[in-house]
mmCIF file of C-alpha atoms and ligand atoms in Angstrom:
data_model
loop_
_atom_site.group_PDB
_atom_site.id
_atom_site.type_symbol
_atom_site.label_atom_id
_atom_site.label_comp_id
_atom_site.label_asym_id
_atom_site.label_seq_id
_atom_site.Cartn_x
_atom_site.Cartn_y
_atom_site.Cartn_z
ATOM 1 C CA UNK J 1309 55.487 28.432 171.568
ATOM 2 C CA UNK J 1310 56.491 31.181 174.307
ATOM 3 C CA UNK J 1311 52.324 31.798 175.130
ATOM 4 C CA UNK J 1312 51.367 28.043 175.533
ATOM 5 C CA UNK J 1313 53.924 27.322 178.251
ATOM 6 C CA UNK J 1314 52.251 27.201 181.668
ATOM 7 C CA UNK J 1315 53.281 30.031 184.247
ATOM 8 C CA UNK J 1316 55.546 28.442 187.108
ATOM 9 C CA UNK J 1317 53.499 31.265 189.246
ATOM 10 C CA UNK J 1318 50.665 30.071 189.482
ATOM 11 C CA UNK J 1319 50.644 26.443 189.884
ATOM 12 C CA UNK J 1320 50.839 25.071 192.980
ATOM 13 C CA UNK J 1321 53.135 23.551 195.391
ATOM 14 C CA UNK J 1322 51.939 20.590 195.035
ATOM 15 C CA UNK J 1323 52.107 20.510 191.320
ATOM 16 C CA UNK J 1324 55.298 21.732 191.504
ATOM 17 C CA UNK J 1325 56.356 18.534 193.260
ATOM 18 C CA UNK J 1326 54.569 16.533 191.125
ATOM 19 C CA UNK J 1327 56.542 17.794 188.346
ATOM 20 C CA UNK J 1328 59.629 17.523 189.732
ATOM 21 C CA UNK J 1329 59.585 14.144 191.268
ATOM 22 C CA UNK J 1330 58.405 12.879 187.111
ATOM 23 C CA UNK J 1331 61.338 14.344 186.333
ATOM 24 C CA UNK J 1332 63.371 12.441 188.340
ATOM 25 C CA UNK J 1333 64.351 15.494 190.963
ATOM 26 C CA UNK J 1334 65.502 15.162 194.298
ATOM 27 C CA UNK J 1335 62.780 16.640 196.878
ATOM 28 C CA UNK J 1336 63.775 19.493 198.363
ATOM 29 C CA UNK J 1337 63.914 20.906 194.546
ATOM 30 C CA UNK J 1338 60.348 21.781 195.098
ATOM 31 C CA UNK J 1339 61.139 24.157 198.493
ATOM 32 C CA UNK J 1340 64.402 25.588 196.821
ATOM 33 C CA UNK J 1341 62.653 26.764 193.459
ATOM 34 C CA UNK J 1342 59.244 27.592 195.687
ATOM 35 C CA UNK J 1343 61.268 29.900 197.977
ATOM 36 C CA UNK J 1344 63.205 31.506 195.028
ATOM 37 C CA UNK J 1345 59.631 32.676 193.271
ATOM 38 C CA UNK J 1346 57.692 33.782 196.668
ATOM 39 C CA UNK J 1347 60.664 34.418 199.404
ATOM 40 C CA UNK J 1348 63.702 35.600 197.367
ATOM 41 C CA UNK J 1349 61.679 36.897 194.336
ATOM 42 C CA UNK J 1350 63.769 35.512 191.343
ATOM 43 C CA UNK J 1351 62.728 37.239 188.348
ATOM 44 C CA UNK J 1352 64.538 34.228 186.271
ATOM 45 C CA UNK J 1353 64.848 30.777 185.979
ATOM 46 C CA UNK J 1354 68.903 31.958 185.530
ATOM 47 C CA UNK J 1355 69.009 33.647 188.916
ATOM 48 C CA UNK J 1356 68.033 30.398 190.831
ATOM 49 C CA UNK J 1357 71.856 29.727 191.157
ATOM 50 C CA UNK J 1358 71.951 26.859 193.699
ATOM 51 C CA UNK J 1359 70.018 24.732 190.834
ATOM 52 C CA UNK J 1360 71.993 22.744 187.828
ATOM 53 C CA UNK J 1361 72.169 24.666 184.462
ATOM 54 C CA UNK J 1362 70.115 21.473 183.367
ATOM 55 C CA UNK J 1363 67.234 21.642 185.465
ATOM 56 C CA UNK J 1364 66.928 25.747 185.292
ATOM 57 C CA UNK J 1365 67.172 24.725 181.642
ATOM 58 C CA UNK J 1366 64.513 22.407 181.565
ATOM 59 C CA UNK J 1367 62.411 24.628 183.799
ATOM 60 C CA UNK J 1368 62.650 27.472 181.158
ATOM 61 C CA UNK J 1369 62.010 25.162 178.489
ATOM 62 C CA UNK J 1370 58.718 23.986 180.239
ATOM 63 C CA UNK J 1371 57.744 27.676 182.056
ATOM 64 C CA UNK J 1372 57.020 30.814 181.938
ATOM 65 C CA UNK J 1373 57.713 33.165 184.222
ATOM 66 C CA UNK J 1374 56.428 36.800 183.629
ATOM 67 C CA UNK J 1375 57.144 39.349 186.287
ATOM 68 C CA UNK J 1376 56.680 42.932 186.367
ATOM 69 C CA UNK J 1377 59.514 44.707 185.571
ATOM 70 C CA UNK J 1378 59.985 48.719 186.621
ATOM 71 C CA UNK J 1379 59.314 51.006 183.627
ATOM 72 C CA UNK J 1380 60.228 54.365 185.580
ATOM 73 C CA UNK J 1381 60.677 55.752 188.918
ATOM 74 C CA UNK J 1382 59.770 59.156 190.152
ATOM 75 C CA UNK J 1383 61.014 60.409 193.527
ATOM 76 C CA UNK J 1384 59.276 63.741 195.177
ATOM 77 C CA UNK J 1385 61.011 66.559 197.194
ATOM 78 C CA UNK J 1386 59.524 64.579 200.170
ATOM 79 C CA UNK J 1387 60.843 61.485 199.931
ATOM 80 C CA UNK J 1388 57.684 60.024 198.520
ATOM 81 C CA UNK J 1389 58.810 57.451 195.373
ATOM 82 C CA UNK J 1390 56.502 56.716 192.140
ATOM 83 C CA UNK J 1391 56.738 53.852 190.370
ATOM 84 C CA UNK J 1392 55.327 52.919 187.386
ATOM 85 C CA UNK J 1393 55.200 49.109 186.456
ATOM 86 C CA UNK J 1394 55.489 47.080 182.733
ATOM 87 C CA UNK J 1395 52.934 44.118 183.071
ATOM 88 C CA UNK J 1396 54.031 41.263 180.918
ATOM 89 C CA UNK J 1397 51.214 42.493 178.097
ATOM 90 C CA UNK J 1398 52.208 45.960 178.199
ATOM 91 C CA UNK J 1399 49.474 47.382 180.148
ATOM 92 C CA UNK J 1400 51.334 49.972 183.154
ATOM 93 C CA UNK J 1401 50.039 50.347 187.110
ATOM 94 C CA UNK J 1402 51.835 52.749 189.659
ATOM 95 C CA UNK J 1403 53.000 52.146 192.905
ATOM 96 C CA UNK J 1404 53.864 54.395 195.801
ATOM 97 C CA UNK J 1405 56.389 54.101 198.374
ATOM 98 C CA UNK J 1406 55.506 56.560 201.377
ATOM 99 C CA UNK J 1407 58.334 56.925 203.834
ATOM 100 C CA UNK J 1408 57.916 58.988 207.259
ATOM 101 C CA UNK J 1409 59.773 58.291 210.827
ATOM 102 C CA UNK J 1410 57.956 55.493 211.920
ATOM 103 C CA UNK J 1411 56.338 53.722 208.707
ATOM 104 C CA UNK J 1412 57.545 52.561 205.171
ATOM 105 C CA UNK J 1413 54.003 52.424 203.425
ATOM 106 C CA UNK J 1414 53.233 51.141 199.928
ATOM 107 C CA UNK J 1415 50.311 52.010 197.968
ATOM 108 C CA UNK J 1416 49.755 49.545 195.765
ATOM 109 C CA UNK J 1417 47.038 49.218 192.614
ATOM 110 C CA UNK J 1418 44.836 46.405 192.393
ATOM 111 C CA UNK J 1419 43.337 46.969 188.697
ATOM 112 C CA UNK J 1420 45.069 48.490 185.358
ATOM 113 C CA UNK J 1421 42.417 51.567 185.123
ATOM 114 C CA UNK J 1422 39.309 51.488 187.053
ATOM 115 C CA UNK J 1423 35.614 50.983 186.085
ATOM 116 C CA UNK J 1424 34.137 52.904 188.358
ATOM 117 C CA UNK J 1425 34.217 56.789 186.909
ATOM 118 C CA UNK J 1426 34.415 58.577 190.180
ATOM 119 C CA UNK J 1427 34.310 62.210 189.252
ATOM 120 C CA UNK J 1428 37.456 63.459 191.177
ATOM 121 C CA UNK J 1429 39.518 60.274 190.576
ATOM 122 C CA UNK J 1430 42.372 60.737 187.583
ATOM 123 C CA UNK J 1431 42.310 56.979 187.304
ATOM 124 C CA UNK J 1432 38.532 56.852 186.874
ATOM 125 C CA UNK J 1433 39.136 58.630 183.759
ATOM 126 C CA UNK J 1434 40.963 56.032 182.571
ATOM 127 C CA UNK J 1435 39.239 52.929 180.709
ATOM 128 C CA UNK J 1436 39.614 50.036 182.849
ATOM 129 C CA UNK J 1437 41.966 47.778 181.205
ATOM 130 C CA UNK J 1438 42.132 44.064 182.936
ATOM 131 C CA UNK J 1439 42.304 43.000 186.794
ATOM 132 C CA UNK J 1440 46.100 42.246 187.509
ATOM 133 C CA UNK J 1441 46.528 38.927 188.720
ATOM 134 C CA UNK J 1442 47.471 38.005 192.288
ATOM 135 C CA UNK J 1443 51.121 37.351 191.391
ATOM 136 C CA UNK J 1444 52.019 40.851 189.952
ATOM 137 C CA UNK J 1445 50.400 42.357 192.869
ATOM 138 C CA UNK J 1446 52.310 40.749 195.123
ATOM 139 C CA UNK J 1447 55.596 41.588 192.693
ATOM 140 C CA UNK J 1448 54.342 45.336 192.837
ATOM 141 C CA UNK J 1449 54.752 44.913 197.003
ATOM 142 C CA UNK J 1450 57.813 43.261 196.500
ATOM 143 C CA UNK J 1451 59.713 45.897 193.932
ATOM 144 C CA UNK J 1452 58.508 48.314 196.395
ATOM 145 C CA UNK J 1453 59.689 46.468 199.356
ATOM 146 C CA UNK J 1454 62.940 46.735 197.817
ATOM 147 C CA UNK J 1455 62.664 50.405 197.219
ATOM 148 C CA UNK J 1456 62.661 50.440 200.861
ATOM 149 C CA UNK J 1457 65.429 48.803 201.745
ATOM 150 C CA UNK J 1458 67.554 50.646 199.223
ATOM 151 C CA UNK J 1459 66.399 53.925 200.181
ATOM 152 C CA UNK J 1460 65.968 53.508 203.989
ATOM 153 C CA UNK J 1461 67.400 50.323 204.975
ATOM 154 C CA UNK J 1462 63.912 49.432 205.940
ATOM 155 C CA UNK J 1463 61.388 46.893 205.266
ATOM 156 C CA UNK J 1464 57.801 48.029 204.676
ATOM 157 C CA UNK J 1465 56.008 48.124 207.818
ATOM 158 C CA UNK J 1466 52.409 48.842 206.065
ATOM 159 C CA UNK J 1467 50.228 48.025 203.299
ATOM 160 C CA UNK J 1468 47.468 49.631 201.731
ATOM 161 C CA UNK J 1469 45.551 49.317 198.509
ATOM 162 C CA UNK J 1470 44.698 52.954 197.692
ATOM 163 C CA UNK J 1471 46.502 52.915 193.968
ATOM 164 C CA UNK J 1472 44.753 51.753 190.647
ATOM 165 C CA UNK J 1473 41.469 49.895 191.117
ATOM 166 C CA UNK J 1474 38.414 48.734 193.176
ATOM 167 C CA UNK J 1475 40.279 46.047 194.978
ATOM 168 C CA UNK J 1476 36.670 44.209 195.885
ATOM 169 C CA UNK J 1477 35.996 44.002 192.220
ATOM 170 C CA UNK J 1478 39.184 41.559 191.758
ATOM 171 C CA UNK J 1479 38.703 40.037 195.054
ATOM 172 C CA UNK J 1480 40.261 36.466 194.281
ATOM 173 C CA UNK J 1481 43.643 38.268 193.328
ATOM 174 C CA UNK J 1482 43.348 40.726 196.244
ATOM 175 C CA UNK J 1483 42.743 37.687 198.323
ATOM 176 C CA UNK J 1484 45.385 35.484 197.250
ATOM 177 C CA UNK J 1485 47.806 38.800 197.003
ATOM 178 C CA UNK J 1486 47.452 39.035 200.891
ATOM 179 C CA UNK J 1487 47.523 35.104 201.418
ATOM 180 C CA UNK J 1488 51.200 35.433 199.831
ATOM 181 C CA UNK J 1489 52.014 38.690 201.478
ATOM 182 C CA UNK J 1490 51.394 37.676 204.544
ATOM 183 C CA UNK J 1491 52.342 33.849 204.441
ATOM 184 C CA UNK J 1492 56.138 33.069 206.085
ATOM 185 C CA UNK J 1493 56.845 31.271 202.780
ATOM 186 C CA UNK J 1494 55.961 35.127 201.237
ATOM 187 C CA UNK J 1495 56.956 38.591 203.493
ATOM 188 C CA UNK J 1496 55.484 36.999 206.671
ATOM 189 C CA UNK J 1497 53.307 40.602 206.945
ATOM 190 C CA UNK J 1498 51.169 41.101 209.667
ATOM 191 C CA UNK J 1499 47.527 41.657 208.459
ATOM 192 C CA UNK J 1500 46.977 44.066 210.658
ATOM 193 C CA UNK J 1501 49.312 46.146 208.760
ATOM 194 C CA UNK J 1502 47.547 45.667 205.436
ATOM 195 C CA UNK J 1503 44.002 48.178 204.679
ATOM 196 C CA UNK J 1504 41.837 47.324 201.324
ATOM 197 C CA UNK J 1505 40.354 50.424 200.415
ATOM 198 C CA UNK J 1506 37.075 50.518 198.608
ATOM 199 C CA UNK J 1507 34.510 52.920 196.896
ATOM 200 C CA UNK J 1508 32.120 50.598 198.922
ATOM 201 C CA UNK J 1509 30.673 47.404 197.126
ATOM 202 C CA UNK J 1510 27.619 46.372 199.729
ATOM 203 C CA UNK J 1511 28.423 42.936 198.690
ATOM 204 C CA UNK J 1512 31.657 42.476 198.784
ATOM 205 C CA UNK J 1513 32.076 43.721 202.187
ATOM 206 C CA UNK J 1514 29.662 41.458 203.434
ATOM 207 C CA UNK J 1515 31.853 38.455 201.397
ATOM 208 C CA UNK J 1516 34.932 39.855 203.547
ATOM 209 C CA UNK J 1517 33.167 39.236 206.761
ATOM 210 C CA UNK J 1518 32.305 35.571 205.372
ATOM 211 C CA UNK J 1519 35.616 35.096 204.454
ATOM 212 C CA UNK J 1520 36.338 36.162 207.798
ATOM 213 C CA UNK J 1521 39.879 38.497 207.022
ATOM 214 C CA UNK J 1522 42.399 39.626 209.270
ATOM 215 C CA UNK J 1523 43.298 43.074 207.634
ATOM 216 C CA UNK J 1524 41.476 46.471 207.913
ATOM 217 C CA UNK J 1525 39.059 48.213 205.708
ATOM 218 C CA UNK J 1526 38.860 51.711 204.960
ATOM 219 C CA UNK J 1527 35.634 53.151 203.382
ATOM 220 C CA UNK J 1528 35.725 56.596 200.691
ATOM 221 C CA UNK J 1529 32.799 58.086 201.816
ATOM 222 C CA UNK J 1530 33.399 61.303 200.535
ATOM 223 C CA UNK J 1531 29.615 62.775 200.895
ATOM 224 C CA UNK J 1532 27.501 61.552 203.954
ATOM 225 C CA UNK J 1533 23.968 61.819 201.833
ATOM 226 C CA UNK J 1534 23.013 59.779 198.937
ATOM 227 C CA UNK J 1535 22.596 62.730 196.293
ATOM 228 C CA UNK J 1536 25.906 64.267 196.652
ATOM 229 C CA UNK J 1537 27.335 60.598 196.521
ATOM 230 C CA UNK J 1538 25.976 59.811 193.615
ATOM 231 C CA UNK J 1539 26.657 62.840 191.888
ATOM 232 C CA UNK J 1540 30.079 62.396 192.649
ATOM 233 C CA UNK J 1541 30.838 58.319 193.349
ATOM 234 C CA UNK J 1542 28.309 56.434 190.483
ATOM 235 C CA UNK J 1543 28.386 53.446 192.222
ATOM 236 C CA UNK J 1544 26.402 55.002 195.443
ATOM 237 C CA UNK J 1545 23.586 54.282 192.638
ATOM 238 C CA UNK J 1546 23.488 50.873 193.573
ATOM 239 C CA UNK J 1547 25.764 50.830 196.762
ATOM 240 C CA UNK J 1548 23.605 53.675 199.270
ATOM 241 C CA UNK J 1549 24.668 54.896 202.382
ATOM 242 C CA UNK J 1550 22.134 52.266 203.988
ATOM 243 C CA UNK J 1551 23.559 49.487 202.266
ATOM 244 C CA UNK J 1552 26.821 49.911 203.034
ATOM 245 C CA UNK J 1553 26.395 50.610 206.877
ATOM 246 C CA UNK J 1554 24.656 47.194 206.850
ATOM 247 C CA UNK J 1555 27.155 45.622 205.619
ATOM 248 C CA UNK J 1556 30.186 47.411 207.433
ATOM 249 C CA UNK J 1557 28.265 46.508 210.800
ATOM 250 C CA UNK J 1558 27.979 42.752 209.249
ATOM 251 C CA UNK J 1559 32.015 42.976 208.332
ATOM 252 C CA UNK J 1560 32.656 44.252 212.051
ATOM 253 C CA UNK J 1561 30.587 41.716 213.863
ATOM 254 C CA UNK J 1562 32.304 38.801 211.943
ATOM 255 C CA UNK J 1563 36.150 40.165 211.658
ATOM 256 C CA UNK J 1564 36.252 42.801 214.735
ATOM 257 C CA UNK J 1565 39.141 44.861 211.895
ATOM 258 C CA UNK J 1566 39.991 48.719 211.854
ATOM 259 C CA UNK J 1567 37.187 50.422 210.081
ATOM 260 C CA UNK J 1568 38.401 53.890 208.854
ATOM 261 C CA UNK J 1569 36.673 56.225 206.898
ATOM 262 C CA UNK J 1570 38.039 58.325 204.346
ATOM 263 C CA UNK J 1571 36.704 62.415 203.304
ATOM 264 C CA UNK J 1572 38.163 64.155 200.516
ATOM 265 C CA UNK J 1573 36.689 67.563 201.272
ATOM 266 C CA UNK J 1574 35.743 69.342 198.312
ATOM 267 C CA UNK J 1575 34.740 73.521 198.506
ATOM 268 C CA UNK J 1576 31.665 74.241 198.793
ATOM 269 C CA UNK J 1577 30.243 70.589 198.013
ATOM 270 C CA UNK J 1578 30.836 68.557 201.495
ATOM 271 C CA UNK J 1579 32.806 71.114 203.703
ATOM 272 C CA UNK J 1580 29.786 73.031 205.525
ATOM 273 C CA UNK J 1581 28.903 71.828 209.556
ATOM 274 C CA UNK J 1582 25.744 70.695 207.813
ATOM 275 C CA UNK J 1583 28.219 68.348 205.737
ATOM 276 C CA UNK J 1584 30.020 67.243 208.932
ATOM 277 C CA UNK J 1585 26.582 66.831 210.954
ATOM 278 C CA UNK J 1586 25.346 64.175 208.513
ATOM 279 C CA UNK J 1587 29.148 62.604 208.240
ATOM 280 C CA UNK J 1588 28.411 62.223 212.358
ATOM 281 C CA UNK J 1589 25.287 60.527 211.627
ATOM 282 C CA UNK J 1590 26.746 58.166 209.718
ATOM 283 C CA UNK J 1591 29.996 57.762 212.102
ATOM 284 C CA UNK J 1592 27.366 56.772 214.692
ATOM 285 C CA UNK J 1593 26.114 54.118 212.927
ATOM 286 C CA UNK J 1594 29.213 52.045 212.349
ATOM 287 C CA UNK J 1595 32.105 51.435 214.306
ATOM 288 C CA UNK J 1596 34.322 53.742 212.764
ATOM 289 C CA UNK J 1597 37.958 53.840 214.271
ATOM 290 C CA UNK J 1598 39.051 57.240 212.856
ATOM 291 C CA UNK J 1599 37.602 59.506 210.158
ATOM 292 C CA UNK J 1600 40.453 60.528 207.827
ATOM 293 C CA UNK J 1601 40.195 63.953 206.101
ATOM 294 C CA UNK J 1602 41.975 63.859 202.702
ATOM 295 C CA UNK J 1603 43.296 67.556 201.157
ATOM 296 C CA UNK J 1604 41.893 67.205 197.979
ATOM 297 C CA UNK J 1605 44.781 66.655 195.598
ATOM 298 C CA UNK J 1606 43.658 68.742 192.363
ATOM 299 C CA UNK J 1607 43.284 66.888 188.844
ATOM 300 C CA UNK J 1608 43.311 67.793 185.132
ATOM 301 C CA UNK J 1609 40.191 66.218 184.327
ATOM 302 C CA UNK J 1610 37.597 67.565 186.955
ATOM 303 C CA UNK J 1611 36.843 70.690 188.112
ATOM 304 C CA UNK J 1612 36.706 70.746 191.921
ATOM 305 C CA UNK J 1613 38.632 72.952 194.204
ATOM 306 C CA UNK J 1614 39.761 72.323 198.144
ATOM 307 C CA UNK J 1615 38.549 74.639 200.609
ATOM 308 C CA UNK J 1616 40.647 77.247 202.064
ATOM 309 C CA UNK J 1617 43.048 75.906 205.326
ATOM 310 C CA UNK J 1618 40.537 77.466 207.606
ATOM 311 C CA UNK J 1619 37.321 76.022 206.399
ATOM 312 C CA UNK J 1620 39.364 72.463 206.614
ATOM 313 C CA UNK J 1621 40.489 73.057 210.160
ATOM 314 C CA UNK J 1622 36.669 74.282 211.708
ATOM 315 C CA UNK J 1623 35.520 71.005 209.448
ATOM 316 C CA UNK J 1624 38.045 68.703 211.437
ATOM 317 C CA UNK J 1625 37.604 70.906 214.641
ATOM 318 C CA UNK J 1626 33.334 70.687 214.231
ATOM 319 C CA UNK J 1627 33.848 66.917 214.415
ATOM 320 C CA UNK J 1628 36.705 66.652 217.291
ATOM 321 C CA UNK J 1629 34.044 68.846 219.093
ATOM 322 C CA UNK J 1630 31.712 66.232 218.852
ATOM 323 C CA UNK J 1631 33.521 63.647 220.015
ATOM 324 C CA UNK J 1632 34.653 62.195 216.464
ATOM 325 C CA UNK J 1633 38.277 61.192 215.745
ATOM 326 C CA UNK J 1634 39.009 62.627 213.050
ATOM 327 C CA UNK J 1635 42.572 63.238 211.353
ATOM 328 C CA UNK J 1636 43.938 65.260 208.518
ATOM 329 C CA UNK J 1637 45.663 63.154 206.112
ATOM 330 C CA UNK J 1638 48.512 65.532 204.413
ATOM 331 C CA UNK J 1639 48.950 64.478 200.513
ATOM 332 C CA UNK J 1640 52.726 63.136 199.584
ATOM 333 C CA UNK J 1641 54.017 63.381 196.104
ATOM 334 C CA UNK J 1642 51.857 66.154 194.685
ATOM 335 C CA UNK J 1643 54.757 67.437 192.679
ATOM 336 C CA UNK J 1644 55.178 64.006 191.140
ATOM 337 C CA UNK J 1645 51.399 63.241 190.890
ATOM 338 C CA UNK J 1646 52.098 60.749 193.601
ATOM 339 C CA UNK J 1647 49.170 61.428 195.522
ATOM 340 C CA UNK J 1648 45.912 59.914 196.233
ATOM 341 C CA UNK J 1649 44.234 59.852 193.308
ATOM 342 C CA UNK J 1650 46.113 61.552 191.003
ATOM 343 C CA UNK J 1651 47.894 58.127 189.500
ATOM 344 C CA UNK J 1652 47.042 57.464 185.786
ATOM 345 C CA UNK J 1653 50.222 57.052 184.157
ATOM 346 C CA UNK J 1654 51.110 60.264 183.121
ATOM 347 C CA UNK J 1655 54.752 60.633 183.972
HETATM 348 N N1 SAH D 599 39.123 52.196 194.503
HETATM 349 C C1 SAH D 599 39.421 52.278 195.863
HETATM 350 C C2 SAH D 599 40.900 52.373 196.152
HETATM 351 C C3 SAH D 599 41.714 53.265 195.262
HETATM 352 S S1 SAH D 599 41.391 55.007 195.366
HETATM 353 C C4 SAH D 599 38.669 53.428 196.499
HETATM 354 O O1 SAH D 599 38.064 54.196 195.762
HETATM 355 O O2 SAH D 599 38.653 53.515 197.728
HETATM 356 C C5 SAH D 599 42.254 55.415 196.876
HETATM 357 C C6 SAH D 599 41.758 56.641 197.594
HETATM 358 O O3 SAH D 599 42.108 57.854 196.894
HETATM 359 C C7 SAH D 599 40.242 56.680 197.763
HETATM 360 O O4 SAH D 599 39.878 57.057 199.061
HETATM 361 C C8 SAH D 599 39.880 57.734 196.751
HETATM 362 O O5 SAH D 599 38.627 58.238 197.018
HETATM 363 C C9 SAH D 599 41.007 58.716 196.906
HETATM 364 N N2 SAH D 599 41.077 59.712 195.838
HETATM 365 C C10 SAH D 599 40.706 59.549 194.562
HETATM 366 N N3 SAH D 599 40.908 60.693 193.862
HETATM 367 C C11 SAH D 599 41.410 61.605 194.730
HETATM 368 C C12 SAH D 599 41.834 62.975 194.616
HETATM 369 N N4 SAH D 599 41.790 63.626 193.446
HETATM 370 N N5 SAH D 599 42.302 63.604 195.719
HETATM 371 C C13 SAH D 599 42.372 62.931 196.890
HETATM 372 N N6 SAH D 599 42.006 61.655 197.057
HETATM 373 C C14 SAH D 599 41.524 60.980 195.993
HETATM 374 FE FE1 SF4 D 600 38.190 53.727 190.951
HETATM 375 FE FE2 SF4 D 600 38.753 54.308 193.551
HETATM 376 FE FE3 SF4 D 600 39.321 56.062 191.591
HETATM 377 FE FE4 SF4 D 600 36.777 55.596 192.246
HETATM 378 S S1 SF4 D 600 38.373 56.513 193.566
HETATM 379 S S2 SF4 D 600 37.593 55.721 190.150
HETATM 380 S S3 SF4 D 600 36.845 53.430 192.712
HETATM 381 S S4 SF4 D 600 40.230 54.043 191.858
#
């Protein structure tokens, strides 16, 4: 039967060698077949043409190999490029390609839905369906990768996992996603190019530090006092401001990475100087490379509002006054519900 066949994707090297040498293949069979999965990203045991029909034969007949497949593209006035992806069960993510001059960014989801009900978050609303596995993130980076070379000629210069999901909460796949990203036998990535973006799970930052990572991690803040956190972010219930500047300060000491902050400013909730004085507070207490403020990028489901242009800019000027670096993050893809936040599989 189809379902009992192992997946070719995630065995190992090793086993992959194993099999082949029982079945009497020469062995550089292992390195050809390992490169067309990872480096070429086959989607087929047919399109592994320097192979015999026999063996891609017998490989089919003893493999699966589910990939994720494109189910539609959306492209904005700006260039910006929304994809949504088929998992092999049916369950859909989306995936962002963000070009400008200098950078070919891909925003890439980590979970089908999300668990973690933030109030301004479209894909909070949705149930949280499954954690994708490391392989189909990794085939989400790819497909996207190629996006960017049709469109621009370009490879992706940067990473960042801002789509579906709390990446921390599937850590193992987010993990082995950037092992293969990054790995020479993968896209040979830089980690420094690659930023994990979390709601902020006191634990799992701390677990990144252990681990000892190479890539950067940016931090939704989005209120600097407990109370308006948790009114809007539920997991501040168990993840408080304290909390998670101990353990950013622990993931610093151990990994020395780009900490960034992000700051959806919301009227008349976390856009006063009173707001930015306690978002300073906190700045000071971690070693925050640059605050980003994020235009709030309206959704059907909630009812907050941005602040006018001018209450933005003395919000970003209060803090540049104070010595803060702070940036304003322009949304891309707002007329394609491209934008931060807005993904949930409408379109
Ligand atoms: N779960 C992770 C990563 C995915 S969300 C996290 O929460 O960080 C990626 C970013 O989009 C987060 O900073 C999130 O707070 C932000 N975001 C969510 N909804 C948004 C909205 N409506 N407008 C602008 N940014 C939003
Ligand atoms: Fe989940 Fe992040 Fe959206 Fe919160 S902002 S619901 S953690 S995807």
């Amino acid at each position: 039967m189809e379902t009992e066949k192992r997946n070719i994707r995630r065995i190992t090297k090793e086993e992959l060698s194993a099999y082949l040498q029982q079945a009497g293949e020469k062995k550089f069979r292992t390195g050809q077949i390992w490169d067309w999965i990872w480096l070429k990203h086959a989607s087929s045991f047919a399109d592994m043409t320097n192979l015999s029909n026999a063996l891609r034969q017998k490989l089919a007949g003893d493999f699966s190999f589910p990939s994720v497949k494109i189910d539609h593209v959306q492209i904005s006035s700006d260039g910006t490029i929304k994809s949504s992806f088929l998992l092999h069960d049916g369950n859909k993510v989306e995936g962002v390609l963000i070009p400008t001059e200098t950078r070919q960014t891909a925003c890439i989801s980590s979970q089908a839905g999300c668990s973690l009900n933030c109030k301004f978050c479209a894909t909070g609303y949705l149930e949280r369906k499954r954690n994708l596995d490391f392989d189909e993130i990794y085939d989400e980076v790819c497909l996207i990768n190629q996006q960017s070379m049709e469109s621009a000629g370009k490879k992706l210069t940067n990473i960042v996992y801002m789509g579906m999901g709390e990446p921390l909460l599937n850590y193992q796949n987010m993990m082995k996603s950037i092992e293969r990203i990054t790995s020479p036998e993968g896209l040979a990535m830089s980690p420094r190019r690659i930023t994990v973006s979390t709601s902020g799970i006191s634990r799992m930052i701390k677990k990144l530090g252990d681990d000892k990572v190479h890539f950067n991690l940016a931090l939704s803040v989005h209120a600097a006092n407990d109370k308006k956190r948790s009114q809007i972010m539920p997991i501040n219930d168990k993840n408080d401001l304290n909390s998670l500047v101990e353990a950013l300060n622990y993931f610093y000491q151990q990994t020395k990475n780009d900490i960034t902050f992000e700051y959806i400013l919301f009227k008349d909730l976390n856009d006063s100087l009173k707001d930015a004085d306690e978002l300073i507070k906190l700045y000071r207490q971690v070693r925050v490379k640059v605050i980003n403020l994020i235009e709030y990028n309206p959704i059907d489901q909630a009812h907050f509002t941005k602040p006018s242009m001018e209450k933005i800019h003395a919000f970003r000027d209060y803090l540049t006054k104070h010595r803060v670096n702070a940036h304003l993050r322009v949304s891309r893809g707002k007329d394609i519900d491209a934008a931060c936040g807005q993904l949930a599989n409408k379109g």
